[in-house]
Coordinates of C-alpha atoms and ligand atoms in Angstrom, one line a residue:
X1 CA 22.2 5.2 8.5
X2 CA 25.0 4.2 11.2
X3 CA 22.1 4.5 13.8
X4 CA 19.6 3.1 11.8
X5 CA 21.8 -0.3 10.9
X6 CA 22.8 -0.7 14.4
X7 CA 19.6 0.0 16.6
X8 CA 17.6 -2.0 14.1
X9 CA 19.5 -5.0 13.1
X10 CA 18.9 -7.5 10.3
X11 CA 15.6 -4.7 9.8
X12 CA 16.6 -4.6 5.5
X13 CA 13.5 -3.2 4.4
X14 CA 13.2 -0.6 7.0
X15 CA 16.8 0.5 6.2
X16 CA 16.3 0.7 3.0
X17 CA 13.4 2.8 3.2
X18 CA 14.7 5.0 5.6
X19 CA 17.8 5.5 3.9
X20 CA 15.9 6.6 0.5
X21 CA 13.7 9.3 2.3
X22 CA 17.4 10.4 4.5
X23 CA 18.9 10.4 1.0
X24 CA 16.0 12.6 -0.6
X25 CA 15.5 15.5 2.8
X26 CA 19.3 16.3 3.0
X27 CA 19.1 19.3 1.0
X28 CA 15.7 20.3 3.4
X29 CA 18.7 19.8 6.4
X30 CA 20.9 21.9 4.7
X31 CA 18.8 24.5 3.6
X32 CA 16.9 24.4 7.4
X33 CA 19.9 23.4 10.4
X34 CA 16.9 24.2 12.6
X35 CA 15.6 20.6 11.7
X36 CA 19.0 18.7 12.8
X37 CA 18.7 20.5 15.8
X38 CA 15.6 19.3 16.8
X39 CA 16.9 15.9 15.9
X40 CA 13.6 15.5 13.6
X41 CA 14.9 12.5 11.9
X42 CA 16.9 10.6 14.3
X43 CA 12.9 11.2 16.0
X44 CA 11.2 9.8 12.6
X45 CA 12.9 6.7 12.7
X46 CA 12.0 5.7 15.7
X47 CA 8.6 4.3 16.3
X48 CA 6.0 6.1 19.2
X49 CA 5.3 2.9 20.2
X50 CA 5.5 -0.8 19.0
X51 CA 3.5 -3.9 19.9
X52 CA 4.1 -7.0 19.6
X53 CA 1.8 -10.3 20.7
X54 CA 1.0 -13.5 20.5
X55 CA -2.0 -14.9 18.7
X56 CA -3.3 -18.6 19.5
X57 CA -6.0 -20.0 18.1
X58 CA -7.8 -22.9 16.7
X59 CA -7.4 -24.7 13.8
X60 CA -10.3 -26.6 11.8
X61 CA -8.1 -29.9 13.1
X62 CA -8.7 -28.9 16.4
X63 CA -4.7 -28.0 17.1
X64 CA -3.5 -25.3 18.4
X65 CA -1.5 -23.0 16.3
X66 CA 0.4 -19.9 17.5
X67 CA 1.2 -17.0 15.4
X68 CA 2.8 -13.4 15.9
X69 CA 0.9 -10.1 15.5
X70 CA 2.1 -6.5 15.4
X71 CA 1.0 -2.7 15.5
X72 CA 3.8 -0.4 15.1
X73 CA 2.3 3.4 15.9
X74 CA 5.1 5.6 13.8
X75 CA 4.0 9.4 14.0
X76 CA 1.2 11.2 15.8
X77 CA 2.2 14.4 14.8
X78 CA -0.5 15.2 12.2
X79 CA -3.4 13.1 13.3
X80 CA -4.8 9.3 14.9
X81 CA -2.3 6.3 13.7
X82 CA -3.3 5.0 10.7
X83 CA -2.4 2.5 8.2
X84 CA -2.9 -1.4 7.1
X85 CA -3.0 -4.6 8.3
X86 CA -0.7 -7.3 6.1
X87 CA -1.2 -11.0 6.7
X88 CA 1.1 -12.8 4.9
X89 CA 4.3 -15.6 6.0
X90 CA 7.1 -13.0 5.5
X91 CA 5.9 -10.6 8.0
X92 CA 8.2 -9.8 10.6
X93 CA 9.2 -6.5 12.5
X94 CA 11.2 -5.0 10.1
X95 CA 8.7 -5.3 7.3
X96 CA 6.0 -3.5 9.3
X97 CA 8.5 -0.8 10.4
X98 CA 9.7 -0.1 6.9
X99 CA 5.4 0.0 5.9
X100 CA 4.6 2.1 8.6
X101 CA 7.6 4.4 8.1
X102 CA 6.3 5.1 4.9
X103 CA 2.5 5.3 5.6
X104 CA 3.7 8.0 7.9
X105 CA 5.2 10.5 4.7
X106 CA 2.3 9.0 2.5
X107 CA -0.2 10.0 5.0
X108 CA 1.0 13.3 5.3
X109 CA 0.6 13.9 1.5
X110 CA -2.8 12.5 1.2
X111 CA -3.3 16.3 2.5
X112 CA -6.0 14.5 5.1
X113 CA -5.3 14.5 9.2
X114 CA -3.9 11.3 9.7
X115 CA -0.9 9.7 11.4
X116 CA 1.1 7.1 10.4
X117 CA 1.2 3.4 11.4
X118 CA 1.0 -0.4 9.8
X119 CA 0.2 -3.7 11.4
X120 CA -0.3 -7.5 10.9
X121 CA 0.8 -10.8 11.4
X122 CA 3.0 -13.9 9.8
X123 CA -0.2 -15.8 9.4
X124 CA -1.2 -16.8 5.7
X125 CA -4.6 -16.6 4.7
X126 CA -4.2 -18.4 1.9
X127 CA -5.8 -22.3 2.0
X128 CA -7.4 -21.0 5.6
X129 CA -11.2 -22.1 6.0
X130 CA -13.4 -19.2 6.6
X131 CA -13.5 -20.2 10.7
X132 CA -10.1 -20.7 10.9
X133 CA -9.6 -17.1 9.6
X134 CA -12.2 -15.6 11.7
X135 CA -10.3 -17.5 14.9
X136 CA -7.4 -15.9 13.8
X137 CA -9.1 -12.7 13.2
X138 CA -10.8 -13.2 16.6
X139 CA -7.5 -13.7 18.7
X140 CA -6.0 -10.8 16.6
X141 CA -8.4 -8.2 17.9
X142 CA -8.6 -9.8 21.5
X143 CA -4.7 -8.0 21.8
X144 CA -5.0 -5.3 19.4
X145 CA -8.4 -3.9 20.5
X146 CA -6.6 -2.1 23.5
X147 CA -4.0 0.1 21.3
X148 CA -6.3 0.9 18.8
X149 CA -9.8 3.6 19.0
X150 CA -11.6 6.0 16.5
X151 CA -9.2 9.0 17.7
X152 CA -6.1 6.8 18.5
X153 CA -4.8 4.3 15.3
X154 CA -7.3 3.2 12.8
X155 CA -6.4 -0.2 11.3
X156 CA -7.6 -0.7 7.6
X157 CA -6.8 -4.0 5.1
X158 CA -3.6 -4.7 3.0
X159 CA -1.9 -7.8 1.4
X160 CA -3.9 -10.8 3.3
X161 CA -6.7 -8.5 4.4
X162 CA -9.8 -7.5 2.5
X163 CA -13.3 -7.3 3.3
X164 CA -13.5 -10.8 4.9
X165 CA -11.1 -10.3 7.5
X166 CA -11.8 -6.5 8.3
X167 CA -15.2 -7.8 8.7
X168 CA -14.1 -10.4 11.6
X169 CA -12.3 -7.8 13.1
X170 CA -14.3 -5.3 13.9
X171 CA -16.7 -7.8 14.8
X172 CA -14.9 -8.7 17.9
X173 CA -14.1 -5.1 18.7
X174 CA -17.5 -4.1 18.8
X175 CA -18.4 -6.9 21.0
X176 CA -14.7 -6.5 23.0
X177 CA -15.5 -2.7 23.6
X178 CA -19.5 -2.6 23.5
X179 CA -19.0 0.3 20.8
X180 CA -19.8 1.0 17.1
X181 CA -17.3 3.4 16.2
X182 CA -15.2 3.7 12.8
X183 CA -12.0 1.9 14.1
X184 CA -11.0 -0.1 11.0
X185 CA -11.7 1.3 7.6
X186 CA -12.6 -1.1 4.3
X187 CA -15.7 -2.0 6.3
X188 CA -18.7 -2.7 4.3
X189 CA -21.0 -0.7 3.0
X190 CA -23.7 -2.0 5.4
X191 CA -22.1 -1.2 8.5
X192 CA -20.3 1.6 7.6
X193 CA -17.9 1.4 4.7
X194 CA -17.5 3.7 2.1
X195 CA -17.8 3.4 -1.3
X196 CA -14.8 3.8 -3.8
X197 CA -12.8 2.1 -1.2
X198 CA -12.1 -1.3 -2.7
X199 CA -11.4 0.8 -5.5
X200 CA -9.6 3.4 -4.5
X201 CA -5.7 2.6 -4.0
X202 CA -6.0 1.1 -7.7
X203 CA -8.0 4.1 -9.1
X204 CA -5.7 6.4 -7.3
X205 CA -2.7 5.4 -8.9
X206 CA -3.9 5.4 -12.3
X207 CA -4.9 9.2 -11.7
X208 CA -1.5 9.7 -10.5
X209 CA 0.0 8.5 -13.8
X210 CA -2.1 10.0 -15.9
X211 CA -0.9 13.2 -14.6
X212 CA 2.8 12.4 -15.3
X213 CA 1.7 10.7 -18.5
X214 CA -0.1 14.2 -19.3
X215 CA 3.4 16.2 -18.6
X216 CA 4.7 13.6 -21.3
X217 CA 1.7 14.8 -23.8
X218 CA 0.4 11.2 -23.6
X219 CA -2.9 9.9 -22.3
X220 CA -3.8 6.2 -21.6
X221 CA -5.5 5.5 -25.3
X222 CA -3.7 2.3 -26.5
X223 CA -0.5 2.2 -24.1
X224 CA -0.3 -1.4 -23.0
X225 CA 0.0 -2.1 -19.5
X226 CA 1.7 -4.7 -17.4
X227 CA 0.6 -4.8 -13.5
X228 CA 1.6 -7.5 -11.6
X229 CA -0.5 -8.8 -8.6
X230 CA -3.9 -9.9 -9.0
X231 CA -5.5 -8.5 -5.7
X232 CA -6.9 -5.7 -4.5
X233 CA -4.8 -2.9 -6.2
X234 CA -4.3 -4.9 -9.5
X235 CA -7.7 -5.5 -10.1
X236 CA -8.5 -2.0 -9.6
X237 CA -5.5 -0.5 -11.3
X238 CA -6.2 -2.7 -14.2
X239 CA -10.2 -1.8 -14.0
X240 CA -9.3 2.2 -14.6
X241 CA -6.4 2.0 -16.9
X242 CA -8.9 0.2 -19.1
X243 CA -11.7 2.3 -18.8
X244 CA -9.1 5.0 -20.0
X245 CA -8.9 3.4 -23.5
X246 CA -5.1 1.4 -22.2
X247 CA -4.6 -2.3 -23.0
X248 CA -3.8 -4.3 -19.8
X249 CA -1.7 -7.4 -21.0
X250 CA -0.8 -9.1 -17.8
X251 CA -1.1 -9.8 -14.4
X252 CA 0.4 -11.9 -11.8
X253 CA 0.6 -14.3 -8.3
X254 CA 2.8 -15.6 -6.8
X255 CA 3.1 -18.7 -8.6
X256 CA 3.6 -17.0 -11.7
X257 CA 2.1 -14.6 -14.6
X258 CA -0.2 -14.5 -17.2
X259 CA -0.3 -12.7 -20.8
X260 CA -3.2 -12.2 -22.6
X261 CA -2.7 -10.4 -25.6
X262 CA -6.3 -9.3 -26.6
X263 CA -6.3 -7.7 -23.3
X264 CA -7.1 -9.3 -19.8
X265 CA -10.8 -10.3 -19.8
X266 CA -11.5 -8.5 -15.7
X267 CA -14.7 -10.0 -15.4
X268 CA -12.4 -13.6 -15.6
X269 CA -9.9 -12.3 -13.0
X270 CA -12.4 -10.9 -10.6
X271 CA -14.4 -14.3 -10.5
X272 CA -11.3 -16.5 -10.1
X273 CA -9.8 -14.4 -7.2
X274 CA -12.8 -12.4 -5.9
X275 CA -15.1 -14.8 -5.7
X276 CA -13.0 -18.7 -5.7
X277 CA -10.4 -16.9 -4.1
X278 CA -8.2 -19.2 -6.6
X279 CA -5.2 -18.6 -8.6
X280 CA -4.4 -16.6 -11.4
X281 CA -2.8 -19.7 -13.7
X282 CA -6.9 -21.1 -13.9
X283 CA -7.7 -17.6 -16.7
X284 CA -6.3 -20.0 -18.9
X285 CA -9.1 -22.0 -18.6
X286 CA -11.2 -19.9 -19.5
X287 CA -8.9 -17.9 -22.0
X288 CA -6.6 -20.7 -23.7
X289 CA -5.4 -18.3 -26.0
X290 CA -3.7 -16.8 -22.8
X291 CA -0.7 -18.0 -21.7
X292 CA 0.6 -18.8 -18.1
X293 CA 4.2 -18.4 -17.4
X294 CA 5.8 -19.7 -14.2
X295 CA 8.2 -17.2 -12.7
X296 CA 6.4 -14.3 -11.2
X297 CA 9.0 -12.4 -11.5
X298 CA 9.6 -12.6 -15.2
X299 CA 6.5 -10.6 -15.8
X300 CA 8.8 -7.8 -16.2
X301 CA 9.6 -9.4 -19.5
X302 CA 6.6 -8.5 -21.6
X303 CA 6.8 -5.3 -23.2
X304 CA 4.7 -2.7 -22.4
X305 CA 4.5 1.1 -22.4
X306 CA 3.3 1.5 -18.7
X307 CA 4.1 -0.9 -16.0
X308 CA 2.5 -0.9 -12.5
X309 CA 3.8 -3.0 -10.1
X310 CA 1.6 -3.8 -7.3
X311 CA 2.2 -7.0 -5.9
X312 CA 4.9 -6.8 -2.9
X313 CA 8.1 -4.8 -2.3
X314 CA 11.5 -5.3 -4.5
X315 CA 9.8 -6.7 -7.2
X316 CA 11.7 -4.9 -9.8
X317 CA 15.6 -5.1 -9.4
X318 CA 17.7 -3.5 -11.2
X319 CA 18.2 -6.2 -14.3
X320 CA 14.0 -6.5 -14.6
X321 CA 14.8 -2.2 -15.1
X322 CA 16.8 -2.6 -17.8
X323 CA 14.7 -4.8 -19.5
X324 CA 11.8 -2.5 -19.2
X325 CA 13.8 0.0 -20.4
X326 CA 14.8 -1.6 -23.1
X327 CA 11.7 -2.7 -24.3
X328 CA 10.7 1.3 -24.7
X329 CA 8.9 1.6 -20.9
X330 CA 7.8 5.2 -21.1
X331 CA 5.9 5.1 -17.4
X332 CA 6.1 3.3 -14.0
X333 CA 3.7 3.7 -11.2
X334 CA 4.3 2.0 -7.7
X335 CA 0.7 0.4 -7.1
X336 CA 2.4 -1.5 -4.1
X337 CA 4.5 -0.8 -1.2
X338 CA 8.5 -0.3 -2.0
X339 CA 8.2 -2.6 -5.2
X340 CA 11.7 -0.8 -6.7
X341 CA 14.7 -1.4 -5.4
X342 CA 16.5 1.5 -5.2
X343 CA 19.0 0.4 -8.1
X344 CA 15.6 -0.1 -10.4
X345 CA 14.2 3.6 -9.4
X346 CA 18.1 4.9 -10.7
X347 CA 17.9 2.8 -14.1
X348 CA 14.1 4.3 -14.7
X349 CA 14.8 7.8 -13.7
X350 CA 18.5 7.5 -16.0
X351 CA 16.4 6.4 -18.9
X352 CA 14.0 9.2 -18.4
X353 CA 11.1 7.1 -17.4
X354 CA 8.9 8.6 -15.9
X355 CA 8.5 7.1 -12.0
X356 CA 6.2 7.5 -9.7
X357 CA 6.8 6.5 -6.1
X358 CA 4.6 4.3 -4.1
X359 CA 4.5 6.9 -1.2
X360 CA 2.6 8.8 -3.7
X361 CA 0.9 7.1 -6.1
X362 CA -1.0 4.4 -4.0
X363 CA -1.8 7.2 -1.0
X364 CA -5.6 7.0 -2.5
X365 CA -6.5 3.9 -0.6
X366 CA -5.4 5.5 2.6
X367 CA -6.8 9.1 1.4
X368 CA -10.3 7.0 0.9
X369 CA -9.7 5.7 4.4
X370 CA -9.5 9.2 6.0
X371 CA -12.9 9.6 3.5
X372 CA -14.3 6.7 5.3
X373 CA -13.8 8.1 8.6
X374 CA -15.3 11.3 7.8
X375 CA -18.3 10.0 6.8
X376 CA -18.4 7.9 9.9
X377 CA -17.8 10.5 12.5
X378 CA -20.6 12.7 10.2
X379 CA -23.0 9.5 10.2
X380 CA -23.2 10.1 6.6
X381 CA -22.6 8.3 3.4
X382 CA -21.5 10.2 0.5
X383 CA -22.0 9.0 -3.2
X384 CA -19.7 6.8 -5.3
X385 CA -19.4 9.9 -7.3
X386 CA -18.5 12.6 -4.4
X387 CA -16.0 9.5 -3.2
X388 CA -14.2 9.2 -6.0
X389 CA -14.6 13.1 -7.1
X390 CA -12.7 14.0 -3.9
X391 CA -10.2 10.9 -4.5
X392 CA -9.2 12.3 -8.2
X393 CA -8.7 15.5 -6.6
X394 CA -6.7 14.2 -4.2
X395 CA -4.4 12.6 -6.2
X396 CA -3.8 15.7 -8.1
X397 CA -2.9 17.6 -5.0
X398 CA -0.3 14.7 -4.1
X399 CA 0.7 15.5 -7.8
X400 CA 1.4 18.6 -7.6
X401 CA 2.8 18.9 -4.2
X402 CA 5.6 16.4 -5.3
X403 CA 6.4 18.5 -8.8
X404 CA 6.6 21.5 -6.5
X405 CA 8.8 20.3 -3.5
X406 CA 11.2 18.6 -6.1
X407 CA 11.1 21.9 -7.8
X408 CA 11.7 24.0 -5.0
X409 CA 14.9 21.7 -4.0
X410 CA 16.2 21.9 -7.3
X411 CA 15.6 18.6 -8.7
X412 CA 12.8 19.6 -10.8
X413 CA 11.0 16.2 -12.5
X414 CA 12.2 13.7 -9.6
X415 CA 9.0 12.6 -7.7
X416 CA 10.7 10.6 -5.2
X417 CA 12.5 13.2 -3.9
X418 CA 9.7 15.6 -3.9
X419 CA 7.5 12.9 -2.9
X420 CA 10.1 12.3 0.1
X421 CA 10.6 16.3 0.9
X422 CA 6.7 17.1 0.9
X423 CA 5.5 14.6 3.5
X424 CA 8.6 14.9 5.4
X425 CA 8.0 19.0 6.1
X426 CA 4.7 18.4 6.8
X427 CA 5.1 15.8 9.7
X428 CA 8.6 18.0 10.7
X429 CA 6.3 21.1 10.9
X430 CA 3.9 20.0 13.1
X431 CA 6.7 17.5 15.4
X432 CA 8.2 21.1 15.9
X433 CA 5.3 23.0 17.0
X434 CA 3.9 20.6 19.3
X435 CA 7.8 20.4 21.1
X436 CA 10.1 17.2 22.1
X437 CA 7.3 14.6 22.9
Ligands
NDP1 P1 -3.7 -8.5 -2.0 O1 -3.5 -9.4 -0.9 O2 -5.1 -8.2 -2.3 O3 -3.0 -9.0 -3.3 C1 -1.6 -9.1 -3.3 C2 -1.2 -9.7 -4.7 O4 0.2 -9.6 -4.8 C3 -1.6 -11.1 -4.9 O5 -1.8 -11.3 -6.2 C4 -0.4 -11.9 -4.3 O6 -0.2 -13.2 -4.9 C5 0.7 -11.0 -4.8 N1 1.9 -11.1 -3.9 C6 1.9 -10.8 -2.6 N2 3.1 -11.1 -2.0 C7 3.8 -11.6 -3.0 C8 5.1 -12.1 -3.0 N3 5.9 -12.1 -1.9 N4 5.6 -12.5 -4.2 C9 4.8 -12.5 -5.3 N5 3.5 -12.1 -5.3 C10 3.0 -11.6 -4.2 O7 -2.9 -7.2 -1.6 P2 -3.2 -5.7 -2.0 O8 -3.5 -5.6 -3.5 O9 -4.0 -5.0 -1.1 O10 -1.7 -5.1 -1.9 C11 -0.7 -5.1 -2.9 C12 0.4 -4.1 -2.6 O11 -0.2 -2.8 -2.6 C13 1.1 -4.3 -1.3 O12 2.4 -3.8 -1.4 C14 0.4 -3.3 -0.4 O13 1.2 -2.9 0.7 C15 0.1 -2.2 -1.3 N6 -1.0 -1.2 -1.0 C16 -2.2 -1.7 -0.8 C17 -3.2 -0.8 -0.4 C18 -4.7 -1.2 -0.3 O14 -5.5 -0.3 -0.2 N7 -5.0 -2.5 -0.4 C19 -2.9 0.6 -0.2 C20 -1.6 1.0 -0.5 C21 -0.6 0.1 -0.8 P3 -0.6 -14.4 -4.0 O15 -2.1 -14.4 -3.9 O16 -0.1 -15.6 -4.7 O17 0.0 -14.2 -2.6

């Protein structure tokens, strides 16, 4: 962690993320001094190759505004780079370095052949016209398109980037490169997106957990559910809990949270941020016996028997722990990246919650990804049912691959270490056989 503080500095996210998955392999060193001798981790932490650029471009004012865009290109070792985009104000180097560190472990579990990397830009989205966003999207690609390819890194959405965006940029790939090729992933459906994608990082985690929830005898039948975020993955997380007979209570932005205790109304949700792209306060318009809270991160507050955070990272510390303890939390599944901080993930696991980690549970939207770009490199779509028939399977293999490796490194039950210890042989394994590159 010495190396990691001082080569990286003022990087917090990306040392605390390293420093969890450093924490969880040492018994793998101990038990295997072949891998410190090939300096695998000291080579883990430190990207293949990172970009960094500027984006100019025009705003709907007619000024110029300048923004800064990155692709960090982690690991190799298993397949083509490939991870998210995030658009949002806070981006800077060490939160993209701490995402694609992850996506790198998470990749490896997903069990597909795919690298790992993550991407974006400190521009926000958010109160953008639709041509400003396409200028930035525009501008964007005119740098990136020369680092990324269909057998090199594969870009796909995250927070700040969904259909609309993905769309603009592979627009101006195709017409940069004169080629149709799957290089992003979330495209559309008419030019070559998969179905089960929008859903799939949501879906996926609510497989996950209903695996641990099964080694706990449980199933989802009336457990109410708190997920905070109201975008991509906690729309969809809240979309299968319900099917699954559970009782989603409340949801979040970043101005705050709402509770509805009849159970969230999705159809409401979806309209207001799918469609209005608006904010999550106005489902009390439509639902006054709901209630809007300011304080996103209070939502923590309202008791619940699952929660699922899937917003943005360190959303539960370790006081918003205790409180879920304490109001009888008997599950918590990571929908977004990091959202524990690492004194949270003790508290849980103390209290014998069960926890599952992000690197885990939310690996379906990447696994659908890798889906995607079979089916593009077939020139085949498969059904929503062979889609999401394959994801479920998936997600049982991640599952099981984390009970084992925990297992195996006697910590039997603790899926962050196995979670941790799983991807990490993987990606050491094949960094060994292909020699020090
Ligand atoms: P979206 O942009 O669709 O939604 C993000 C949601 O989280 C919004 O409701 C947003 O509120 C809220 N949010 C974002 N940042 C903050 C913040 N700093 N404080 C409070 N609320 C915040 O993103 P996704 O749903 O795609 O991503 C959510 C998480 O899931 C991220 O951690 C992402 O890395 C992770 N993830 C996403 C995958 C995917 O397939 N999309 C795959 C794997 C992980 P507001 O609108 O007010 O900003």
């Amino acid at each position: 962690m010495g190396i990691v503080n001082a080569r990286n500095p003022g990087e917090t996210e990306f040392h605390q993320a390293v420093k969890e998955v450093a924490e969880s392999v040492s018994p793998v060193m101990e038990k295997r001094p072949q891998l410190a001798r090939a300096r695998i981790l000291e080579r883990m932490i430190e990207p293949e190759r990172t970009v960094m650029f500027r984006v100019p471009w025009v705003d709907d004012k007619g000024e110029v505004q300048v923004n800064r865009g990155f692709r960090v290109e982690f690991n190799s070792a298993i397949g083509p780079y490939k991870g998210g985009l995030r658009f949002h104000p806070s981006v800077y180097l060490g939160i993209i370095k701490f995402l694609g560190f992850e996506q790198v472990f998470k990749n490896a579990l997903t069990t597909m052949p795919i690298g790992g990397g993550k991407g974006g830009s400190d521009f926000n989205p958010k109160g953008k016209s639709d041509v400003e966003v396409m200028q930035f999207c525009q501008s964007f690609m005119n740098e990136l398109f020369r680092h990324i390819g269909p057998d090199t890194d594969v870009p796909a959405g995250d927070i700040g980037v969904g259909a609309r965006e993905i769309g603009y940029l592979f627009g101006q790939y195709k017409k940069l490169t004169n080629t149709f090729t799957g290089v992003l992933t979330g495209k559309g459906l008419e030019y070559g997106g998969s179905l089960v994608r929008t859903q799939a990082t949501g879906y996926g985690l609510v497989y996950y957990v209903t695996r641990m929830l099964d080694d706990r005898g449980k199933d989802w039948n009336g457990l109410r559910v708190v997920v905070s975020g109201s975008g991509n993955v906690a729309i969809y997380a809240t979309q299968k809990a319900q099917q699954l007979g559970a009782k989603v209570i409340a949801l979040s932005d970043s101005n705050g949270y709402i509770v509805d205790e009849k159970g969230i109304n999705l159809e409401t949700v979806r309209r207001i941020k799918e469609v209005e792209r608006g904010r999550i306060c106005q489902y009390v318009d439509a639902h006054p016996h709901a209630e809007f809270r300011e304080r996103w991160q209070d939502i923590w507050t309202v008791p619940c028997d699952v929660a699922l955070p899937s917003a943005t990272q360190n959303e539960i510390d370790e006081a918003s722990a205790k409180v879920l303890v304490n109001n009888g939390v008997i599950a918590v599944g990571e929908g977004a990246n990091m959202p524990s901080t690492p004194e949270a993930i003790n508290v849980l696991q103390d209290a014998g919650v069960s926890f599952a980690p992000a690197k885990a549970a939310n690996a379906g939207g990447v696994a659908t990804s890798a889906l995607e770009m079979c089916q593009n490199s077939m020139r085949l779509n498969w059904t929503f049912e062979e889609v999401d028939t394959r994801l479920k399977r998936i997600m049982s293999s991640i599952y099981d691959q984390c009970i084992a490796a925990a297992q195996e490194y006697g910590m039997g039950g603790n899926l962050v270490a196995g979670a941790n210890i799983a991807g990490f042989l993987k990606v050491a394994e094949a960094m060994i056989a292909q020699g020090v590159v």
